[in-house]
């Protein structure tokens, strides 16, 4: 299948069933969606609705039970260099310095470490970590560790970033700062981002489109366009459209007011 309408990712009728001792567990049902190149798409939904499962399928870390998924027109069934993934925890190696942690994927992929060192340093500068290149993870705050993790996924220049609740463990203020940092990087690099969260405000603030998921088995309840102006700043949260979209997502999720 060739990509259509500028889509870099295409999903059609994806189902995922987990085989358990008691009975099969249907995690995802009939997921159909196109993600355009350079778009910021966020999946939001209650815990256990299959958001992370879907992200793992997109990344090739988990196979679907049925349905189809394509990356740039090619069937997607395994991890590939063009798709990078960042998880909720930073997963840094304590014995490696910040810059060495960032360069880890380069080593795993068998690329020239020294050739990518300057890019790693540029990314650390971009994420506000200049001066911490030789520090160790234990010397960093949680937010700084997530900045290292974000730099690590960007260092080998994947076309798509899959971010699985990367700021969920951070306090509210640090999380907001990381959201702004992510938007700055996204504006700079023009990557395609698929983001997973259960935080409604975060989903609306970051995204071009918000995909609202139902409780398990996860299905797409609705896809909402977010027409807030870009580049986005904290001021966007004061706009009536922001409140309107947050309310609409809450309604779809059945969240009490």
Short mmCIF file of C-alpha atoms in Angstrom, two decimals, residues 44-187:
data_model
loop_
_atom_site.label_atom_id
_atom_site.label_comp_id
_atom_site.label_asym_id
_atom_site.label_seq_id
_atom_site.Cartn_x
_atom_site.Cartn_y
_atom_site.Cartn_z
CA UNK A 44 -5.82 9.99 25.39
CA UNK A 45 -7.96 7.63 27.41
CA UNK A 46 -8.42 5.89 30.75
CA UNK A 47 -5.82 3.55 32.20
CA UNK A 48 -6.00 0.09 30.63
CA UNK A 49 -7.62 1.23 27.38
CA UNK A 50 -4.75 -0.06 25.24
CA UNK A 51 -2.89 3.18 24.48
CA UNK A 52 0.53 1.74 25.29
CA UNK A 53 -0.33 -1.51 23.53
CA UNK A 54 -1.14 0.46 20.39
CA UNK A 55 2.11 2.43 20.62
CA UNK A 56 4.08 -0.81 20.97
CA UNK A 57 2.34 -2.19 17.88
CA UNK A 58 3.19 0.96 15.91
CA UNK A 59 6.81 0.67 17.06
CA UNK A 60 7.04 -2.97 16.02
CA UNK A 61 7.64 -4.15 19.61
CA UNK A 62 4.35 -6.05 19.73
CA UNK A 63 2.44 -7.85 16.98
CA UNK A 64 -1.23 -7.19 16.33
CA UNK A 65 -3.71 -10.04 16.29
CA UNK A 66 -5.35 -8.84 13.08
CA UNK A 67 -5.53 -5.76 10.89
CA UNK A 68 -2.87 -3.83 9.03
CA UNK A 69 -0.35 -1.10 9.72
CA UNK A 70 1.99 0.62 7.27
CA UNK A 71 4.93 2.97 7.68
CA UNK A 72 5.44 5.03 4.50
CA UNK A 73 3.58 2.37 2.55
CA UNK A 74 5.63 -0.53 3.96
CA UNK A 75 4.11 -3.13 6.26
CA UNK A 76 5.18 -2.45 9.84
CA UNK A 77 5.92 -5.51 11.98
CA UNK A 78 9.29 -4.92 13.65
CA UNK A 79 11.39 -2.12 15.15
CA UNK A 80 13.04 0.11 12.59
CA UNK A 81 15.59 2.90 12.73
CA UNK A 82 13.12 5.49 11.41
CA UNK A 83 10.84 5.07 14.44
CA UNK A 84 12.12 6.09 17.88
CA UNK A 85 10.39 5.40 21.17
CA UNK A 86 10.50 7.08 24.59
CA UNK A 87 8.92 5.57 27.70
CA UNK A 88 7.51 6.95 30.94
CA UNK A 89 10.73 6.30 32.84
CA UNK A 90 14.06 7.59 31.57
CA UNK A 91 15.82 4.17 31.74
CA UNK A 92 19.31 5.66 31.92
CA UNK A 93 22.42 3.66 32.80
CA UNK A 94 23.86 4.87 36.12
CA UNK A 95 27.46 4.18 35.10
CA UNK A 96 27.28 6.18 31.87
CA UNK A 97 27.57 9.95 31.72
CA UNK A 98 24.79 12.05 30.23
CA UNK A 99 26.42 12.26 26.82
CA UNK A 100 27.25 8.54 26.85
CA UNK A 101 23.61 7.73 27.65
CA UNK A 102 22.51 9.88 24.73
CA UNK A 103 24.94 8.09 22.40
CA UNK A 104 23.78 4.59 23.41
CA UNK A 105 21.44 4.04 20.39
CA UNK A 106 24.26 5.08 18.07
CA UNK A 107 26.43 2.32 19.50
CA UNK A 108 23.62 -0.25 19.37
CA UNK A 109 22.92 0.57 15.73
CA UNK A 110 26.62 0.21 14.89
CA UNK A 111 26.98 3.83 13.80
CA UNK A 112 30.09 6.00 14.14
CA UNK A 113 30.02 7.20 17.73
CA UNK A 114 32.39 10.11 17.23
CA UNK A 115 30.49 11.29 14.17
CA UNK A 116 27.34 11.63 16.30
CA UNK A 117 28.97 13.14 19.36
CA UNK A 118 28.55 16.71 18.08
CA UNK A 119 24.85 16.04 17.41
CA UNK A 120 24.46 14.67 20.95
CA UNK A 121 26.01 17.83 22.36
CA UNK A 122 23.73 20.00 20.20
CA UNK A 123 20.67 18.13 21.47
CA UNK A 124 21.76 18.52 25.09
CA UNK A 125 22.12 22.24 24.42
CA UNK A 126 18.67 22.30 22.77
CA UNK A 127 17.08 20.55 25.77
CA UNK A 128 18.71 22.86 28.31
CA UNK A 129 21.39 20.44 29.53
CA UNK A 130 24.51 22.25 28.38
CA UNK A 131 27.11 21.91 31.11
CA UNK A 132 25.77 18.54 32.31
CA UNK A 133 27.37 16.41 29.58
CA UNK A 134 29.76 14.72 32.02
CA UNK A 135 27.23 14.35 34.85
CA UNK A 136 25.74 11.00 35.88
CA UNK A 137 21.99 10.24 36.09
CA UNK A 138 22.03 10.23 39.92
CA UNK A 139 23.12 13.88 39.81
CA UNK A 140 20.06 14.93 37.77
CA UNK A 141 16.48 15.72 38.69
CA UNK A 142 13.63 13.66 37.22
CA UNK A 143 12.90 16.32 34.64
CA UNK A 144 16.55 16.50 33.60
CA UNK A 145 16.70 12.72 33.24
CA UNK A 146 13.69 12.87 30.89
CA UNK A 147 15.51 15.53 28.85
CA UNK A 148 18.42 13.11 28.49
CA UNK A 149 15.99 10.38 27.41
CA UNK A 150 14.43 12.71 24.85
CA UNK A 151 17.88 13.64 23.50
CA UNK A 152 18.73 9.95 23.27
CA UNK A 153 15.71 9.15 21.09
CA UNK A 154 16.48 12.13 18.84
CA UNK A 155 20.21 11.55 18.41
CA UNK A 156 19.99 9.12 15.49
CA UNK A 157 17.33 11.27 13.78
CA UNK A 158 14.23 9.01 13.52
CA UNK A 159 11.36 10.30 11.40
CA UNK A 160 8.67 9.32 13.92
CA UNK A 161 8.74 9.74 17.69
CA UNK A 162 6.52 7.47 19.81
CA UNK A 163 6.21 8.91 23.31
CA UNK A 164 4.49 6.75 25.93
CA UNK A 165 3.42 9.00 28.83
CA UNK A 166 6.98 10.33 29.03
CA UNK A 167 6.17 12.99 31.63
CA UNK A 168 3.60 11.10 33.69
CA UNK A 169 5.88 10.65 36.70
CA UNK A 170 6.86 14.33 36.91
CA UNK A 171 5.32 17.00 39.12
CA UNK A 172 2.90 19.43 37.49
CA UNK A 173 5.36 22.29 37.07
CA UNK A 174 8.14 20.14 35.63
CA UNK A 175 5.64 18.43 33.36
CA UNK A 176 4.48 21.77 31.95
CA UNK A 177 8.10 22.81 31.35
CA UNK A 178 8.76 19.52 29.54
CA UNK A 179 5.65 20.02 27.38
CA UNK A 180 6.98 23.40 26.28
CA UNK A 181 10.43 21.88 25.69
CA UNK A 182 8.91 19.11 23.57
CA UNK A 183 6.93 21.61 21.48
CA UNK A 184 10.08 23.67 20.94
CA UNK A 185 11.96 20.58 19.72
CA UNK A 186 9.02 19.53 17.56
CA UNK A 187 8.85 23.01 15.99
#
